[in-house]
Coordinates of C-alpha atoms and ligand atoms in Angstrom, one line a residue:
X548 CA 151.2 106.8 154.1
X549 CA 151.3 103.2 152.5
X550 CA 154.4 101.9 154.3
X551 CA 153.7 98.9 156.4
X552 CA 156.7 97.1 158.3
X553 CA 157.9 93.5 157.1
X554 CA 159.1 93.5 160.7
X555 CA 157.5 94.6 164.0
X556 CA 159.7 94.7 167.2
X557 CA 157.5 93.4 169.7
X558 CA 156.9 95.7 172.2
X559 CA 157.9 94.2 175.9
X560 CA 156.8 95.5 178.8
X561 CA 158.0 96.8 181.3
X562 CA 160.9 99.2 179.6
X563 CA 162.2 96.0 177.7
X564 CA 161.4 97.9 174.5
X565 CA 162.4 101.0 175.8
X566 CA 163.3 104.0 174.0
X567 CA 166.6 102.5 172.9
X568 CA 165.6 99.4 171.2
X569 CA 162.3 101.0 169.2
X570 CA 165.0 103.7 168.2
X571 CA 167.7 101.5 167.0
X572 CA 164.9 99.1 165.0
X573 CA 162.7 102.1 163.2
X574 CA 165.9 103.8 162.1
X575 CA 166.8 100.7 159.8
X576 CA 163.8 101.3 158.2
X577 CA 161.3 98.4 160.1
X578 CA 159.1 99.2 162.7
X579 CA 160.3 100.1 166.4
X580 CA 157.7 99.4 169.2
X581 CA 158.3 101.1 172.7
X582 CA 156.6 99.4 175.6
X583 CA 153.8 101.9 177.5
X584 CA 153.6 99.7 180.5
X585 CA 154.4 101.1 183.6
X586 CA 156.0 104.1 182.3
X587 CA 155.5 106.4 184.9
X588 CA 156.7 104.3 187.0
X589 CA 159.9 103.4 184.9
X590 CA 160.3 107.7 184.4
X591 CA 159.8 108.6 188.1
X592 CA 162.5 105.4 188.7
X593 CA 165.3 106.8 186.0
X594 CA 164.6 110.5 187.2
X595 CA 165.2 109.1 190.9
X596 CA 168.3 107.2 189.2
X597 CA 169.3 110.9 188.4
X598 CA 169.1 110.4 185.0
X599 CA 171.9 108.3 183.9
X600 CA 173.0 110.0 180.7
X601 CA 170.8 113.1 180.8
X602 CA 168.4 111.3 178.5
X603 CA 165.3 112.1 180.2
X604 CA 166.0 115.6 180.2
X605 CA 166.9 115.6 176.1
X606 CA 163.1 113.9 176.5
X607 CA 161.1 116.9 178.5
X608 CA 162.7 120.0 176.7
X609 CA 160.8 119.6 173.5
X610 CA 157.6 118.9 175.9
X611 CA 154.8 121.6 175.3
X612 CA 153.5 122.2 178.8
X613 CA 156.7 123.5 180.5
X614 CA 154.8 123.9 183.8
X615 CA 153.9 120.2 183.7
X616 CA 157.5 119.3 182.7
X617 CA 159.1 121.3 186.0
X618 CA 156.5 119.9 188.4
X619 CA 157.5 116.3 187.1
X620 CA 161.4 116.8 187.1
X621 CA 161.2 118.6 190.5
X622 CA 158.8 115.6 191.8
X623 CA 161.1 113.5 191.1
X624 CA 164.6 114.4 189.8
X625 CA 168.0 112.8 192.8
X626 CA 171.1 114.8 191.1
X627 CA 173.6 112.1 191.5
X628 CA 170.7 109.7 191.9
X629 CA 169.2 108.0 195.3
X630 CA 171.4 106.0 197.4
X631 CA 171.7 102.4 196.6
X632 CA 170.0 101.2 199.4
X633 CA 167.5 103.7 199.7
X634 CA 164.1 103.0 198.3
X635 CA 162.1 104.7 195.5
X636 CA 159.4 106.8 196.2
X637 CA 155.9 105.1 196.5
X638 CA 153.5 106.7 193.9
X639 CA 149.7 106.6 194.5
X640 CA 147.9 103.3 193.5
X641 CA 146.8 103.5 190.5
X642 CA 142.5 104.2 190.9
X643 CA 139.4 105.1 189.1
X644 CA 139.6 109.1 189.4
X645 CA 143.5 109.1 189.4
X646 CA 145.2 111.8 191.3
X647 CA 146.0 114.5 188.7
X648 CA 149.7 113.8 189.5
X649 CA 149.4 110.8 188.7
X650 CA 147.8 111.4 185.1
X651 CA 150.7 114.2 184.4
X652 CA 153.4 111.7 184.8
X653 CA 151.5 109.0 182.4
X654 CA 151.6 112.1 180.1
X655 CA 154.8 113.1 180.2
X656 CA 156.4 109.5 180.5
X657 CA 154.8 108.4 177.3
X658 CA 155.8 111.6 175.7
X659 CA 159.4 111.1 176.7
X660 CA 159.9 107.6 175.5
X661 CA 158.3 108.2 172.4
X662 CA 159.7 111.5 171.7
X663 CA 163.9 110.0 172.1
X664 CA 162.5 106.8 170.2
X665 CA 162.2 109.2 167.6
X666 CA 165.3 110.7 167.4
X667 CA 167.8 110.3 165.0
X668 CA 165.6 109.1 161.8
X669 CA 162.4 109.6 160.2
X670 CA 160.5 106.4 160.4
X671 CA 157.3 105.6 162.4
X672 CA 157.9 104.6 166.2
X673 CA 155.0 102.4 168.0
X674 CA 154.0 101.8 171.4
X675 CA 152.4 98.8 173.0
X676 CA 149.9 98.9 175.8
X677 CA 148.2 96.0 177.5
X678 CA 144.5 96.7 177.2
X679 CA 144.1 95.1 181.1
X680 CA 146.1 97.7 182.4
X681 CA 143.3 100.2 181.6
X682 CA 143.8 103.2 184.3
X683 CA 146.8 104.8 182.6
X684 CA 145.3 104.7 179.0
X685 CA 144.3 108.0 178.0
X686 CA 146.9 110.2 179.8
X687 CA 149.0 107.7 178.2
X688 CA 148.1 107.7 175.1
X689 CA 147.8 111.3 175.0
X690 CA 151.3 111.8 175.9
X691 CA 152.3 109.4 172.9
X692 CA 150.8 110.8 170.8
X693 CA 152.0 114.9 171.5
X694 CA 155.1 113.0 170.9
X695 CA 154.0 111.6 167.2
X696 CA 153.7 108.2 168.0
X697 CA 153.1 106.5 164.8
X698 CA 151.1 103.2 165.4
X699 CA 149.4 102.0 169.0
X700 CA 149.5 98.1 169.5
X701 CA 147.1 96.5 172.0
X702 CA 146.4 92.9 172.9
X703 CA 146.2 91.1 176.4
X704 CA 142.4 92.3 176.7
X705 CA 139.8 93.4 173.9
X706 CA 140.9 97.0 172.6
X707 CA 137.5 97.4 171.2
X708 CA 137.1 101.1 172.2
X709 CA 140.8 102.7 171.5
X710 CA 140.2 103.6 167.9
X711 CA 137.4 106.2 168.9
X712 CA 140.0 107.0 171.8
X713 CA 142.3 108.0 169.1
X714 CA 140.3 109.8 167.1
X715 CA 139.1 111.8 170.0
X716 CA 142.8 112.8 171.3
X717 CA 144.0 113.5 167.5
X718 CA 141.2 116.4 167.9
X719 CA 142.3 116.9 171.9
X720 CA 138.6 116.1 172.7
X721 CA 137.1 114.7 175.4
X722 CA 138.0 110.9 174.9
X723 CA 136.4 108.3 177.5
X724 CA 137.4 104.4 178.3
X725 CA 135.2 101.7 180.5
X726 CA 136.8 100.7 183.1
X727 CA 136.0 96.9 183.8
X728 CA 134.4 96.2 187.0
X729 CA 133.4 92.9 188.2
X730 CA 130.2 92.5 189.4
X731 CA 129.1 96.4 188.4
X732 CA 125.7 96.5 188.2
X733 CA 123.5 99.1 186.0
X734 CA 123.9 102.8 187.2
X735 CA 127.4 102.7 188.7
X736 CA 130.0 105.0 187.0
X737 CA 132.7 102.8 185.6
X738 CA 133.8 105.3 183.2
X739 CA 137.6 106.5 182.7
X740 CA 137.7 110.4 181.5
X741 CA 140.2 112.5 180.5
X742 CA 139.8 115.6 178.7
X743 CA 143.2 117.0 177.2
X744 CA 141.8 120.6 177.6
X745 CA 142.0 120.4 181.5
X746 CA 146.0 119.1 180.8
X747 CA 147.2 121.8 177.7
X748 CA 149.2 124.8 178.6
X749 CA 148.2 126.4 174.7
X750 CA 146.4 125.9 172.3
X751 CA 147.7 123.0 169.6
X752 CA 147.1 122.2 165.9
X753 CA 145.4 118.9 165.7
X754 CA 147.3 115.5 166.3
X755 CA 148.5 113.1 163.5
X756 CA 145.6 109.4 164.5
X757 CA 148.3 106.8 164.8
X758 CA 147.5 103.9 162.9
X759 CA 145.8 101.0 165.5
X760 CA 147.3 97.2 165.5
X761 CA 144.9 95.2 167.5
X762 CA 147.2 91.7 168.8
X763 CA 144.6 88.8 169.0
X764 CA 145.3 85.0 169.9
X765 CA 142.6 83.7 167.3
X766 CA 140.7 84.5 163.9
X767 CA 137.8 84.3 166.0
X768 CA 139.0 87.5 168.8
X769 CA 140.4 88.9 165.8
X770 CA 137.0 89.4 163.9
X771 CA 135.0 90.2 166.7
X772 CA 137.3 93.3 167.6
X773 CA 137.2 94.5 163.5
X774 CA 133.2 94.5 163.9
X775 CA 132.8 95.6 167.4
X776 CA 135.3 98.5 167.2
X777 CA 134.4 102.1 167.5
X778 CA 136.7 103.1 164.5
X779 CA 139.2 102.1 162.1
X780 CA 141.1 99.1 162.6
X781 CA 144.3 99.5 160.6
X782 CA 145.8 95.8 160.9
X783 CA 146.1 92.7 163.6
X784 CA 149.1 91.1 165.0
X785 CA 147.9 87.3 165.3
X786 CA 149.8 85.7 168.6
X787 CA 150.3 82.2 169.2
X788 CA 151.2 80.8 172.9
X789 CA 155.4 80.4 172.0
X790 CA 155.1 84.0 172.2
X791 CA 157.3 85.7 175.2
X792 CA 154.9 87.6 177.9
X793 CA 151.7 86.7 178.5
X794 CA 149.5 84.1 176.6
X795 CA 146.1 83.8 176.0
X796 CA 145.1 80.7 177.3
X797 CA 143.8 77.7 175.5
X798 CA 140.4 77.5 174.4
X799 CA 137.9 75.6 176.6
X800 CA 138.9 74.1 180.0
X801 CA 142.0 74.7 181.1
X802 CA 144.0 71.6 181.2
X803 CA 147.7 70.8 182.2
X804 CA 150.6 68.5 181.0
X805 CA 152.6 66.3 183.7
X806 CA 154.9 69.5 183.7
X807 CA 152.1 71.7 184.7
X808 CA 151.7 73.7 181.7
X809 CA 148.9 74.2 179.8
X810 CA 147.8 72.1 176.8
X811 CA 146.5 73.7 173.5
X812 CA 144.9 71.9 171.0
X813 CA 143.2 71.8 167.6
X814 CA 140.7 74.8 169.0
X815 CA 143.7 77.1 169.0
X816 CA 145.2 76.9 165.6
X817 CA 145.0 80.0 163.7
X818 CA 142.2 80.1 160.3
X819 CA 144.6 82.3 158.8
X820 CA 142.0 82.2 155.8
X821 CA 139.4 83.8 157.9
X822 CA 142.3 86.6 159.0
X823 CA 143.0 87.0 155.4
X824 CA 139.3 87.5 154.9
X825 CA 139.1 90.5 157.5
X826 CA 140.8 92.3 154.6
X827 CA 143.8 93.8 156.8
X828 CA 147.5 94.0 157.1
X829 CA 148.1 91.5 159.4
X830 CA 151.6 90.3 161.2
X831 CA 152.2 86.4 162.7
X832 CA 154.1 86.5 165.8
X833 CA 155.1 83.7 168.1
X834 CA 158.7 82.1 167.1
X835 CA 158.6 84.1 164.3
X836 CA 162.2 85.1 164.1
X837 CA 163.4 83.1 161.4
X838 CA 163.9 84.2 157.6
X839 CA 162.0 80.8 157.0
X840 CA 159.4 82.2 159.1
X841 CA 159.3 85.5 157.6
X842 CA 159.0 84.1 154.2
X843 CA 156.2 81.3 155.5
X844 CA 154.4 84.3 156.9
X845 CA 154.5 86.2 153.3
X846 CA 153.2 82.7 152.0
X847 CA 150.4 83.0 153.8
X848 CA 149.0 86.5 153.0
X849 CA 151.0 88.2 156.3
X850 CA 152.4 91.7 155.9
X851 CA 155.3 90.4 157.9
X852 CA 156.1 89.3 161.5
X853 CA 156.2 90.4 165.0
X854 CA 159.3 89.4 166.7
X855 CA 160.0 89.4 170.7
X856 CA 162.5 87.2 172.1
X857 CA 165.5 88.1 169.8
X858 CA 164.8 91.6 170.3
X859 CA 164.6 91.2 174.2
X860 CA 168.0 89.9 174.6
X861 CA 170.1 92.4 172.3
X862 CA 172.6 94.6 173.7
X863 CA 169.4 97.5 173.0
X864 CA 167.1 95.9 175.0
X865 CA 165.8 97.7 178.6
X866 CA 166.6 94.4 180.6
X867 CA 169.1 94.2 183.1
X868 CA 172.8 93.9 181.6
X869 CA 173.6 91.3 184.5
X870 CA 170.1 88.9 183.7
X871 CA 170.8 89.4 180.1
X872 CA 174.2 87.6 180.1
X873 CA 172.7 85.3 182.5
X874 CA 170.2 83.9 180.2
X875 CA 172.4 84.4 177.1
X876 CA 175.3 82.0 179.0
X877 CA 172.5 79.6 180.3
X878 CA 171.0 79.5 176.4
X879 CA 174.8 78.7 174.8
X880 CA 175.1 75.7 176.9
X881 CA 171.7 75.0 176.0
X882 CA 171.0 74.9 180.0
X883 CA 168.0 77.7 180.3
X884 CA 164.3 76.7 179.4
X885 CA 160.7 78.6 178.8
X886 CA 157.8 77.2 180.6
X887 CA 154.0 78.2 180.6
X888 CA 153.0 79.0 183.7
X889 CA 149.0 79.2 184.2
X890 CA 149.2 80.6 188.0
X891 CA 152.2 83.4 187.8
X892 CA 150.4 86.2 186.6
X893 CA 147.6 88.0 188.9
X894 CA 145.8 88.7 185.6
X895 CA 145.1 84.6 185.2
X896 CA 146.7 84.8 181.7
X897 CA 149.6 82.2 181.2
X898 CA 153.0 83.6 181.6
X899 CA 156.1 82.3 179.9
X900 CA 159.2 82.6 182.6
X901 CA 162.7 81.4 181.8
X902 CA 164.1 78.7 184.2
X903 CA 168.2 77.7 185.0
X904 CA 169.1 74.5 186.8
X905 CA 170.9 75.3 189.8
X906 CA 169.3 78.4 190.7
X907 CA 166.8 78.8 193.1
X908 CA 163.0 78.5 191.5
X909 CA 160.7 80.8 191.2
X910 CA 158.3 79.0 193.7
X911 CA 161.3 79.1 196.2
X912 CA 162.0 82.6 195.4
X913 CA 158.4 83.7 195.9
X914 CA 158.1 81.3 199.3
X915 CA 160.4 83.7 201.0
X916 CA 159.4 87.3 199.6
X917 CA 156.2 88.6 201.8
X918 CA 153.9 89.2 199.7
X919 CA 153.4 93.3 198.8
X920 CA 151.1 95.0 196.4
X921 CA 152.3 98.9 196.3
X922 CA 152.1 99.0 192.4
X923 CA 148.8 97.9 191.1
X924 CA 148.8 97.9 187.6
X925 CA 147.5 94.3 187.6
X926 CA 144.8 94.8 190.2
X927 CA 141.2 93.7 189.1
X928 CA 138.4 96.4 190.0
X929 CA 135.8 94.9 191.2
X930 CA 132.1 96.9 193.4
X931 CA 132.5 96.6 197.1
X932 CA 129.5 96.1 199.0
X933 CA 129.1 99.3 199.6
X934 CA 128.8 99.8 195.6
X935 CA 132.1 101.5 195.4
X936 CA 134.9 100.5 193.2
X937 CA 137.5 98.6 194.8
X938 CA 140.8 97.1 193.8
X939 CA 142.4 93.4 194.6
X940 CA 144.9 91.3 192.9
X941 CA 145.4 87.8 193.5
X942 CA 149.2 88.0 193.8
X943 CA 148.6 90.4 197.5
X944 CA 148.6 89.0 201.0
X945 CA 146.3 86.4 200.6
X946 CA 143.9 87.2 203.8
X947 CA 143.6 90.8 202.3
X948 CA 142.8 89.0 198.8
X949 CA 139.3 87.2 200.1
X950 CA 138.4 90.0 203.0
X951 CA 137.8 91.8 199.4
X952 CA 136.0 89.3 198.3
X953 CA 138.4 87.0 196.1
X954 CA 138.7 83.6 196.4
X955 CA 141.9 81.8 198.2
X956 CA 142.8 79.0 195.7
X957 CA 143.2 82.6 193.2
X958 CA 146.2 83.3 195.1
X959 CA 147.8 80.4 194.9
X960 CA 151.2 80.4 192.9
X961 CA 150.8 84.3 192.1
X962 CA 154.0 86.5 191.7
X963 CA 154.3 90.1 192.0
X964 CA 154.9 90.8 188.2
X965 CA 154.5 94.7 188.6
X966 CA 157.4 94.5 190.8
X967 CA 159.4 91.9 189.3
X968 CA 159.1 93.7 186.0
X969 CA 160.9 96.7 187.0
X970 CA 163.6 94.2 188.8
X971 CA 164.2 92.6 185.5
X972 CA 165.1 96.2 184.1
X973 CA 167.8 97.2 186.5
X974 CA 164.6 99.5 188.3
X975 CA 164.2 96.8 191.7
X976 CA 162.3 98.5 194.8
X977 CA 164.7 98.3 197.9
X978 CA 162.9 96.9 200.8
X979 CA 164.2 98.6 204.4
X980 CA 167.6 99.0 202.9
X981 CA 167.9 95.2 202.9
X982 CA 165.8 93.1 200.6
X983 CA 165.7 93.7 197.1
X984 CA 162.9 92.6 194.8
X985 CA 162.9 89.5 192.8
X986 CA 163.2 88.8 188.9
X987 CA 160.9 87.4 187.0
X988 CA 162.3 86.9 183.4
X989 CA 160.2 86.2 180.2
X990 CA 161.1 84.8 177.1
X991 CA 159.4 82.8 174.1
X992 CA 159.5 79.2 173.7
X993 CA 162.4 80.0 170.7
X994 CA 165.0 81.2 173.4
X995 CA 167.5 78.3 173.0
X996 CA 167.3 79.4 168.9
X997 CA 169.4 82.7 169.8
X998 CA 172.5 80.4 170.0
X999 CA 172.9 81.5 166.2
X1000 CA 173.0 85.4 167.3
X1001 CA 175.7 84.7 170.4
X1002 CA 179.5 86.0 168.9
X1003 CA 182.8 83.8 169.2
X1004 CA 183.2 85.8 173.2
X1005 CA 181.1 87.3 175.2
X1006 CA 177.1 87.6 174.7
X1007 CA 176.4 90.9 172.6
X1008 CA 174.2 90.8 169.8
X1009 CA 172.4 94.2 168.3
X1010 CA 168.9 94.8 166.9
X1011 CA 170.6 95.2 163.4
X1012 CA 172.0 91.3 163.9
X1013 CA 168.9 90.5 164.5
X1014 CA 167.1 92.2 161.7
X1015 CA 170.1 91.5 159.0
X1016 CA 169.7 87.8 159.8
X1017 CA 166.0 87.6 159.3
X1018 CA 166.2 90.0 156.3
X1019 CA 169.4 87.5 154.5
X1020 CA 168.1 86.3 151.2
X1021 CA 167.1 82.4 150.8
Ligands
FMN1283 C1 160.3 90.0 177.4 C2 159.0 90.1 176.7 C3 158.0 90.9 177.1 C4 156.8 91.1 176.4 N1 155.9 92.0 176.8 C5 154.8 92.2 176.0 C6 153.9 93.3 176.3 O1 154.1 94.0 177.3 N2 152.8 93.5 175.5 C7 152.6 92.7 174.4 O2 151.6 92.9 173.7 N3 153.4 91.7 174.1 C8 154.5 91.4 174.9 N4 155.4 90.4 174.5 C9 155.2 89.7 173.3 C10 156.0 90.4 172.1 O3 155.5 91.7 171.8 C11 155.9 89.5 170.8 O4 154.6 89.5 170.3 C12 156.4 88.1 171.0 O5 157.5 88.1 171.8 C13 156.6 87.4 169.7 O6 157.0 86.1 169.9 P1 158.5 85.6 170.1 O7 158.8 85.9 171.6 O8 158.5 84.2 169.9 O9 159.4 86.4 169.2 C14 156.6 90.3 175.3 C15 157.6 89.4 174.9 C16 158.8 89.2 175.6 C17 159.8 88.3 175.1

């Protein structure tokens, strides 16, 4: 297969790229990216929903382990859906030796959304993971790939070890993953196992290797993770910090502008010549979504681009109808803004969030929501005294933060993404049948530019605007 994409939807997590928006970009012909973040989450929430549409259903009846299907459906399945009010079940924290549960629903989740991504055409489908969020990985990516997931893209970490990963699961071997533990010492067992024989309900031909896109911030990451990896590296997204999501921070100390955000420099400009050198595909990606762009990427040796933010706010797109419009409205009177916000994210990466005058700010927002952390995909794993392996994130009640061992000022100005994500997807937790949780919403620093996609009335663009307009000739 020599295809390769001129265009990459992004993937956004969580359920931004869902199944919808990867679906409606790979069947014009470019490359469609689900998100895998939080999926089993996102798949126990629309099963709870009662499955708006029946799509999730459509999703588990081509899935080969029936047994494992049923369990899920009855786990989980509200006909009619939950009441509005009520809240959604609590899964199990996410943990080193995850509950088998736990693993099954990665599996299935990831088969799902890539399986109804899929439907309808015949090009390849993606999915994006974030390498931080390392428990779910090899359920996940298992379940991806049952479903003929095409390419895996991974940034936000150092995917070093997910090629061998792949290669393992195409043969259903044993594949393993190192969990990162701060302050593990020699000896401890830090190692994340799954074996797809303890999982498979028959026996199954071997799996098509989906091609691996590893998403770096600089030639520099980019070369050390083509040398260091464990097997083939099929091509590199480079990401500059105008991307939406999360950003790699700036090179060197940390320092911030009189508006708080962080400053990049010289340091952090892109040798596309040493990229070029790697000798692979690669894709620029970062305000991007532009036929100039496009063409300046092909000018400078790029396969193409990877585009977020236009993608994010298209009638496709996972997030909430109501936010959407929102931010669309706020963009055509030029009233919404991006800023780079160093503390947001418990992971210490730089988080873009979208701002409106007149509403309430995020700081004021967070002031009053107590702080809860009953998701955990963000948690760091660090060794407990006792030499176990513990879990903390910054953005938890901040006395139960440092009696594990973090450090107050780490606490400071830290939101509850993992919750606020599924908010900004229509998928909030319901708190005592009274307080719902917060929105956090994303975007890259080119959100104003969608202006050009917005219609005469109303604030419904498609992925196919967006990909006719960066496809127009000169
Ligand atoms: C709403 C949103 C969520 C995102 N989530 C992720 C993510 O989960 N993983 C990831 O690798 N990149 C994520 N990104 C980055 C995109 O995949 C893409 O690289 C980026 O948006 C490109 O820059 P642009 O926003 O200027 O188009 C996200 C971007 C947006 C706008």
């Amino acid at each position: 297969m020599n295809w390769q994409p001129c265009i990459i939807q992004g993937g956004m997590g969580a359920g931004v790229s869902d199944w919808r928006l990867a679906r409606a970009v790979s069947s014009r012909g470019q490359l469609g990216v689900v998100s895998g973040t939080a999926l089993d989450q996102i798949f126990a929430r629309r099963l709870q929903d009662g499955d708006p549409g029946g799509a999730m259903r459509r999703g588990l009846e081509p899935f080969p382990f029936p047994a494992m299907a049923e369990r899920i459906w009855r786990a989980y399945y509200i006909p009619g859906g939950k009441a509005r009010d009520a809240a959604y079940q609590s899964l199990p924290l996410p943990a080193k030796d995850n509950p088998r549960a736990l693993q099954e629903l990665c599996l299935v989740a990831n088969f799902v959304e890539v399986f109804l991504a899929r439907q309808g055409h015949a090009h390849p489908v993606g999915i994006n993971y974030l390498e931080i969020v390392q428990i779910p990985h090899l359920p996940s990516l298992y379940g991806a790939m049952l479903a003929g997931v095409g390419y895996v893209l991974m940034g936000a970490g150092i995917p070093t070890r997910i090629p061998g990963v792949l290669d393992a699961l195409a043969q259903h071997q044993p594949a393993s993953y190192e969990l990162k533990v701060t302050g593990a010492q020699g000896g401890d067992d830090t190692t994340l196992r799954f074996d797809p024989a303890d999982f498979r309900e028959c026996d199954l031909p071997p799996l098509a290797r989906p091609r691996f896109l590893a998403i770096a911030s600089s030639h520099v990451l980019a070369a050390s993770i083509v040398k260091r990896a464990n097997g083939r590296v099929d091509g590199l997204i480079v990401e500059g910090p105008t991307a939406g999501g999360h950003n790699a921070p700036p090179r060197g100390a940390l320092q911030l502008d009189r508006a708080g955000e962080p400053v990049y420099g010289d340091r952090d400009q892109v040798d596309l010549e040493q990229v070029r050198a790697l000798g692979l595909p690669f894709w620029l990606a970062g305000e991007y979504g532009t036929p100039e762009r496009l063409r300046q990427a092909w000018a400078a040796g790029a396969a193409g681009v990877q585009v977020g933010t236009p993608f994010a706010f298209c009638s496709e797109s996972g997030l909430a109808r109501q936010a959407r419009h929102a931010i669309l409205a706020g963009v055509a009177a030029g009233a919404a803004r991006v800023a780079t916000d160093s503390r947001a994210s418990p992971t210490h990466f730089p988080f873009k969030v979208v701002q409106f005058p007149g509403s309430l700010s995020d700081a004021e927002v967070y002031a009053a929501r107590p702080r809860i952390c009953d998701l955990g995909y963000l948690r760091e794993a660090y060794r407990t005294p006792e030499g176990e392996i513990g879990f903390r994130c910054a953005a938890e009640p901040a006395s139960t933060y440092v009696a594990k061992g973090g450090k107050l000022e780490d606490t400071v100005g830290r939101k509850c993404l993992c919750n606020a994500l599924l908010a900004n997807i229509a998928l909030p937790q319901r708190r005592n049948g009274q307080r719902t949780e917060p929105r956090l919403l994303t975007a890259g620093n080119g959100l104003l530019d969608l202006a050009r996609f917005l219609p005469a009335h109303g604030y419904d663009y498609s992925a196919a605007d967006v990909l006719h307009a960066l496809l127009a000739p000169a």
